Coordinates of C-alpha atoms in Angstrom, one line a residue:
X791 CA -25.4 9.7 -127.4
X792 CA -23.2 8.7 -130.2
X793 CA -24.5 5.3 -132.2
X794 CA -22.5 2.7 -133.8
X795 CA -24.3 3.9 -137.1
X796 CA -22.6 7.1 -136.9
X797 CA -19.0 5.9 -135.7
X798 CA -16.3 4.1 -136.6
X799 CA -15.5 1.4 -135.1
X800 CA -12.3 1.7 -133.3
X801 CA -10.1 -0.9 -134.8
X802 CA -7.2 -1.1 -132.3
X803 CA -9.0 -1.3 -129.5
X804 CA -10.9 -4.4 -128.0
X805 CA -13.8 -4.3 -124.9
X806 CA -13.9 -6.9 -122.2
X807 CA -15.2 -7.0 -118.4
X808 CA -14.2 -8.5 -115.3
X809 CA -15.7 -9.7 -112.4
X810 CA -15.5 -6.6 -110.6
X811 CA -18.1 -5.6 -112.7
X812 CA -20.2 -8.2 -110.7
X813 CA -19.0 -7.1 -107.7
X814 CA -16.1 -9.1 -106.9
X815 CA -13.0 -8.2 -105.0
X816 CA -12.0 -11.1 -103.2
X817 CA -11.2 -15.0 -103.9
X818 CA -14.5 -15.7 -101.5
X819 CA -16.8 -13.7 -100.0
X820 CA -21.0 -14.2 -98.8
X821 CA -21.7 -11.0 -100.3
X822 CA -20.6 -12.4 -104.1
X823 CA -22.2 -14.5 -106.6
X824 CA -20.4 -17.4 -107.7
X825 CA -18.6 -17.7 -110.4
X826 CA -21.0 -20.1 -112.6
X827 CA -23.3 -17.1 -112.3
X828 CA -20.3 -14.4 -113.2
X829 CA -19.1 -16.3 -115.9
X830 CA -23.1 -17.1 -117.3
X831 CA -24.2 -13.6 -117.2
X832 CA -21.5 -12.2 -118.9
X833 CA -22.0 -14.2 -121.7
X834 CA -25.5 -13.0 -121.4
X835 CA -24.2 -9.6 -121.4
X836 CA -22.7 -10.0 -124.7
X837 CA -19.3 -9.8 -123.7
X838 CA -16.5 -12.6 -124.9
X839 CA -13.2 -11.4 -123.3
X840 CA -12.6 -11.0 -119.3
X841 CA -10.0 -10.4 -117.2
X842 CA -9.5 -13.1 -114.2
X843 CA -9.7 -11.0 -111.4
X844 CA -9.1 -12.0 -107.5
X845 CA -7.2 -15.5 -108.0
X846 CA -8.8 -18.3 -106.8
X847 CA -12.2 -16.6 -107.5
X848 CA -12.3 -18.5 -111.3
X849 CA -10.5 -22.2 -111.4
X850 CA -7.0 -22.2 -110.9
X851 CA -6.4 -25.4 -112.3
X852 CA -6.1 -24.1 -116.1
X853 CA -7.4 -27.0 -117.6
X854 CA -11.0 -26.8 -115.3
X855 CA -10.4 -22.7 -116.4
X856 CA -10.1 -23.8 -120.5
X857 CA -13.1 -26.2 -119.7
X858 CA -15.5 -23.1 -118.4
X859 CA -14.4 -21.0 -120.2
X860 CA -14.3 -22.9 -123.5
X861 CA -18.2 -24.1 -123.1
X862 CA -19.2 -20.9 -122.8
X863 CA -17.0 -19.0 -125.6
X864 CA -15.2 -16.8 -123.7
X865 CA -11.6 -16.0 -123.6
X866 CA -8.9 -14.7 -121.5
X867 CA -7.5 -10.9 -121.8
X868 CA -5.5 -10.7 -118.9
X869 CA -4.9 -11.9 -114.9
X870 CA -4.9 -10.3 -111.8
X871 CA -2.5 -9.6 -108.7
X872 CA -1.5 -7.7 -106.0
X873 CA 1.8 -7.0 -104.1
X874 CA 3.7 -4.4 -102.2
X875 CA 7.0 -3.6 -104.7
X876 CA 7.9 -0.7 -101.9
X877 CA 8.3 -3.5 -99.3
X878 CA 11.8 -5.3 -100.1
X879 CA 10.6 -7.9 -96.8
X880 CA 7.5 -8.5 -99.2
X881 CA 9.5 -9.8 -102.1
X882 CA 9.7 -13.3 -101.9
X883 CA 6.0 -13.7 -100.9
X884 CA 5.0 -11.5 -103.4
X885 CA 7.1 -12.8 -106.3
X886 CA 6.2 -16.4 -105.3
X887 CA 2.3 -15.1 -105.3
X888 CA 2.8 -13.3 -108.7
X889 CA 4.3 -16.5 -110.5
X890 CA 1.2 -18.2 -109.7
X891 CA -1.0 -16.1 -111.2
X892 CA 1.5 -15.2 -113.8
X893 CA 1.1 -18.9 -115.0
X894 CA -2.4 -19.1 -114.8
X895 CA -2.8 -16.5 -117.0
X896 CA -0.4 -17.9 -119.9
X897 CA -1.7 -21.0 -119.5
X898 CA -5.0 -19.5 -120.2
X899 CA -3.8 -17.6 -123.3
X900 CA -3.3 -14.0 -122.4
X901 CA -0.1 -11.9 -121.7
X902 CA -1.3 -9.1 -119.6
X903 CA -1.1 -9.0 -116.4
X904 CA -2.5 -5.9 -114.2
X905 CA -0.4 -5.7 -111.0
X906 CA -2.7 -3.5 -108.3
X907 CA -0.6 -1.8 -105.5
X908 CA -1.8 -2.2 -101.7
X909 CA -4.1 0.2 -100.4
X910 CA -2.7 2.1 -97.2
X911 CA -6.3 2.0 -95.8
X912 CA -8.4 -1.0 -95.2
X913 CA -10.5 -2.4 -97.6
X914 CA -13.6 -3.2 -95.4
X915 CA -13.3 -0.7 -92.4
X916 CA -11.3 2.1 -93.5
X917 CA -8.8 2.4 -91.0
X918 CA -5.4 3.4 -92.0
X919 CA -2.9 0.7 -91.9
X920 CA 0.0 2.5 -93.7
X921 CA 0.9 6.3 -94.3
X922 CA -0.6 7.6 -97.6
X923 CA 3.1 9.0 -98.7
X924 CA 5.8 7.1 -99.6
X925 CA 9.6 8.0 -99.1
X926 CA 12.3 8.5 -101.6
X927 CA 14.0 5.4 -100.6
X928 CA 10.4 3.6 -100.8
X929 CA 9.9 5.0 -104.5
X930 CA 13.5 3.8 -105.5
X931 CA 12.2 0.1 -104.1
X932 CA 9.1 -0.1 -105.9
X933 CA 10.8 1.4 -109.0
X934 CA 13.5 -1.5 -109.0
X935 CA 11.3 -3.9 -107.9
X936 CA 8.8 -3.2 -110.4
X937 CA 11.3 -4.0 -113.0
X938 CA 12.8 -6.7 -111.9
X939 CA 9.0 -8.2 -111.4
X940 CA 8.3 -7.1 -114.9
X941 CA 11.2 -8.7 -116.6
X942 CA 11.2 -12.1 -114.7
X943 CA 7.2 -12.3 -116.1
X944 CA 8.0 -11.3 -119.7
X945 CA 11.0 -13.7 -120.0
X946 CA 9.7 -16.3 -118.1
X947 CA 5.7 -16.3 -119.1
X948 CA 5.7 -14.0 -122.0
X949 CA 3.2 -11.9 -119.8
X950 CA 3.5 -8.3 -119.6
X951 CA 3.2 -6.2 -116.6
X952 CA 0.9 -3.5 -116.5
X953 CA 0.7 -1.5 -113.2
X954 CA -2.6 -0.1 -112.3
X955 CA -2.9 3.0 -110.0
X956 CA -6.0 2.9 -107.0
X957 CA -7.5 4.7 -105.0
X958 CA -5.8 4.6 -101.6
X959 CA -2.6 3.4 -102.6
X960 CA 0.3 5.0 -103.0
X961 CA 0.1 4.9 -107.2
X962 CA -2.9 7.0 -107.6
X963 CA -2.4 10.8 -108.2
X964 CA -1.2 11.7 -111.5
X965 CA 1.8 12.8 -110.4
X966 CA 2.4 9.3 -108.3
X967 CA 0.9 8.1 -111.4
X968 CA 4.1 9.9 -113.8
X969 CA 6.9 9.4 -111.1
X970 CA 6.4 5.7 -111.6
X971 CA 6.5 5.9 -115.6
X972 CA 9.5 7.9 -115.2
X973 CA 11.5 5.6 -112.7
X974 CA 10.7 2.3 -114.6
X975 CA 11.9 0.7 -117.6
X976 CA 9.5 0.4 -120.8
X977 CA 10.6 -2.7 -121.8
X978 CA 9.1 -4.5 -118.3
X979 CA 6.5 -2.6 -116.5
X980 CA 4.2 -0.3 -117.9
X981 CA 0.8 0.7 -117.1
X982 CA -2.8 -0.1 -116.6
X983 CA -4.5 2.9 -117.5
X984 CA -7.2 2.8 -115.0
X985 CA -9.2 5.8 -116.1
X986 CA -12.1 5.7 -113.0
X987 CA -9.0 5.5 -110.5
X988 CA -7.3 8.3 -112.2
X989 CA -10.3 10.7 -112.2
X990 CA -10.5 9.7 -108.3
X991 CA -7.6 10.6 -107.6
X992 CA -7.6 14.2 -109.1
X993 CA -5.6 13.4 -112.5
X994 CA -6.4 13.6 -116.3
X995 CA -6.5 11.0 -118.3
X996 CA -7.0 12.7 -121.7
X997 CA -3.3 14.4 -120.7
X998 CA -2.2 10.9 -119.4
X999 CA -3.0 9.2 -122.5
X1000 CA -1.2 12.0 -124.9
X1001 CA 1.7 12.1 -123.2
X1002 CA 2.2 8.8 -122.1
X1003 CA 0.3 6.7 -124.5
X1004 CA 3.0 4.5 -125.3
X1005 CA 3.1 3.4 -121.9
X1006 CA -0.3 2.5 -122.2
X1007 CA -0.5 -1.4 -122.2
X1008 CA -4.0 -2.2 -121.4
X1009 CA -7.4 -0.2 -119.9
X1010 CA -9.7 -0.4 -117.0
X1011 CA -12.6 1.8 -118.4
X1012 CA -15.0 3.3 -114.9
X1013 CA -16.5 6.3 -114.4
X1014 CA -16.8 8.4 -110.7
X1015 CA -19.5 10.3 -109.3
X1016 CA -18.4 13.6 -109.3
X1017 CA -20.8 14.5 -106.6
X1018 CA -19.3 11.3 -104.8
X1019 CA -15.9 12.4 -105.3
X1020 CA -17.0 15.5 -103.7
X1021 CA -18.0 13.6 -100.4
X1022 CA -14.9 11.8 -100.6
X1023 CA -12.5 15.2 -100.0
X1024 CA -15.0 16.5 -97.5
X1025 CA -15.3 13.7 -95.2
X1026 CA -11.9 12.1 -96.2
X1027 CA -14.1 8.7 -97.0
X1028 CA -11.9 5.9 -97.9
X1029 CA -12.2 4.2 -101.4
X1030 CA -14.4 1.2 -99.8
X1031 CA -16.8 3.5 -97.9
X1032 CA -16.8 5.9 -101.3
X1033 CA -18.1 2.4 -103.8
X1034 CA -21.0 1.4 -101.1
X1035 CA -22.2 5.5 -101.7
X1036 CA -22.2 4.4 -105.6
X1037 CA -18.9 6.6 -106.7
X1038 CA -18.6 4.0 -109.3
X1039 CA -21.6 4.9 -112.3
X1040 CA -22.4 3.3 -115.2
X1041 CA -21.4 5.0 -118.5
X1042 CA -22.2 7.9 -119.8
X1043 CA -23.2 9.1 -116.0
X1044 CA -19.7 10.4 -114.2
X1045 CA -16.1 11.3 -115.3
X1046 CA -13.8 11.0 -117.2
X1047 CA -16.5 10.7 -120.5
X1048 CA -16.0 7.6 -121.7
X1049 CA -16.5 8.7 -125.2
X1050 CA -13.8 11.1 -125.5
X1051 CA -11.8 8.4 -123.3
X1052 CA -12.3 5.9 -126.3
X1053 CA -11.1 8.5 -129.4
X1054 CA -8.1 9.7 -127.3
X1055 CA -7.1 5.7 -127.3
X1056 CA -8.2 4.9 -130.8
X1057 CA -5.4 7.4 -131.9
X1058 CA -2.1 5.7 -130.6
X1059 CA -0.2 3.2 -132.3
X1060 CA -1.1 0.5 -130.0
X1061 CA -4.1 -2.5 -129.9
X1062 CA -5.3 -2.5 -126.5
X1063 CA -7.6 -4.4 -124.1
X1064 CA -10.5 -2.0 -122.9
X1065 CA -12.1 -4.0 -119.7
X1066 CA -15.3 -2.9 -118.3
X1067 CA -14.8 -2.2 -114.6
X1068 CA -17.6 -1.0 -112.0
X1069 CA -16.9 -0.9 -108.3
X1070 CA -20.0 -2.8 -107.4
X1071 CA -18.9 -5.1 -104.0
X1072 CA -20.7 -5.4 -102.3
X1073 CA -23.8 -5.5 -104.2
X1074 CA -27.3 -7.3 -104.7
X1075 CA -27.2 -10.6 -107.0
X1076 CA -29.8 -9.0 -109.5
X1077 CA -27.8 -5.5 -109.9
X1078 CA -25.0 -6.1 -112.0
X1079 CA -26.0 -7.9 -115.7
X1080 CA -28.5 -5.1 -116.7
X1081 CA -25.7 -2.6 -116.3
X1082 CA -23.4 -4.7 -118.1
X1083 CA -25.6 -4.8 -120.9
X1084 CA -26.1 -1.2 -120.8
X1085 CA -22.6 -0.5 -120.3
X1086 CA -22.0 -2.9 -123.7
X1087 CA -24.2 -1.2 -125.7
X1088 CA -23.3 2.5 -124.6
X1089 CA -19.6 1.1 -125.5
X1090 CA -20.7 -0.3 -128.6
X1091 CA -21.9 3.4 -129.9
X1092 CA -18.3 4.9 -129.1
X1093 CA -17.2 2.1 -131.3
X1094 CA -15.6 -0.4 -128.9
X1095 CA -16.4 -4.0 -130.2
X1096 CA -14.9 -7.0 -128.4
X1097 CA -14.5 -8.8 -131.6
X1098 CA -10.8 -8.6 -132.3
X1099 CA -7.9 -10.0 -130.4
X1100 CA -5.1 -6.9 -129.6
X1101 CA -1.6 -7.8 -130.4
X1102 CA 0.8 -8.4 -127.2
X1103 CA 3.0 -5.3 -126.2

């Protein structure tokens, strides 16, 4: 294992979690810890930036969000939504959804937003509840859309939009993954390099990253099971059923290696947002701040520091 001794620390790049890390997925939920405790332990943790995740799990009143956040030091990398861009009868919902979360997160300092595509299967049982291929006419939809989406948020909120491919939706191979890049505009959508999602979905991030690292606008940093992943093509599991058999692991266990993850990104011209994210939900109380401060510290040794605030791009 490499130690902070022995590295440099890598400048342009700054570490973060999110409450996925403490098993979170949705705005309210039994099997979840509230979000005193979230906010508590990662302080604990040693971590001072975090992403919002679901809204309406954190405050969405941004001055009761300044106010716990504030007390307890911590700061604001980025938010969270979701929406369908290859439904044009999902537009208006979707847009009007996205603007709230778009101001939440500007209010609360940050100009990132990571936009998360529908999964065709449900979260909780599985089932299919959309074909897992989308036609030409639906890829020249979520192209446009994306776009349009991404340039009403930057002129509007001064928030980016970063698009972040998932397991069982229809952004998650690496070719999915390039055919979006290569139908949108740079200026207004780029994308949330999710590196966990892309190993799940059979790409390569080190090639991702070299080839499309000025695309690159922010990082989800997870690592799979390959073993896992292995049961997933077998049994054709879905991405909910795949997290309660623990695909998500805690680094340096699982792939892509974080390490070499960290000194592909700590070459491009870019500062970035690198945010902690392990599929936990659902998951015991008691499981998720000693692998945060695991996860920290291994992080820390490949010379990611959350001490330094990226530039907006």
């Amino acid at each position: 294992m490499t130690t902070t001794s022995a590295r440099t620390v890598a400048g342009n790049l700054c570490l973060g979690s999110a409450p996925d890390s403490w098993g979170v997925w949705f705005p309210e939920d039994d099997h979840q810890v509230p979000y005193t405790r979230f906010l508590d332990e990662l302080v604990t943790a040693g971590y001072t930036w975090l992403e919002l995740g679901p809204y309406g799990y954190l405050p969405t009143e941004p001055r009761e969000l300044a106010d716990a956040l504030s007390v307890r030091g911590l700061q604001v990398s980025g938010g969270t939504t979701f929406g369908a861009l290859h439904r044009p009868e999902a537009w208006e919902t979707m847009l009007a959804e996205t603007r709230r979360v778009a101001e939440l997160t500007a209010a609360a300092g940050a100009h990132h937003l990571v936009f998360i595509p529908p999964m065709y299967r449900d979260e909780k049982t599985g089932e299919y509840t959309e074909g897992p291929q989308l036609s030409a006419e639906q890829w020249n939809s979520l192209g446009g859309r994306a776009n349009e989406l991404g340039r009403i948020l930057l002129e509007e909120y001064d928030v980016r939009l970063c698009l972040h491919p998932h397991a069982d939706s229809h952004i998650q191979t690496q070719p999915e993954i390039e055919r979006f890049l290569n139908e949108t505009d740079s200026r207004y959508a780029n994308l949330c390099l999710d590196t966990g999602h892309v190993a799940y979905g059979g790409g390569d991030n080190l090639d991702l990253i070299r080839r499309f690292g000025k695309r690159v606008g922010y990082v989800h940093i997870k690592q799979m099971d390959p073993a896992v992943l292995d049961q997933v093509a077998a049994e054709n599991l879905s991405f909910g059923e795949a997290v309660k058999r623990g695909v998500c692991v805690e680094p340096p266990a699982g792939v892509p290696d974080p390490a070499s993850i960290v000194d592909a990104l700590s070459t491009l011209d870019a500062e970035l947002f690198v945010i902690v994210e392990q599929d936990l939900y659902p998951c015991a109380a008691e499981v998720p701040l000693p692998i945060a401060v695991r996860t920290r510290e291994y992080l820390a040794g490949c010379g990611l520091s959350g001490r330094k605030r990226p530039a907006a791009r």
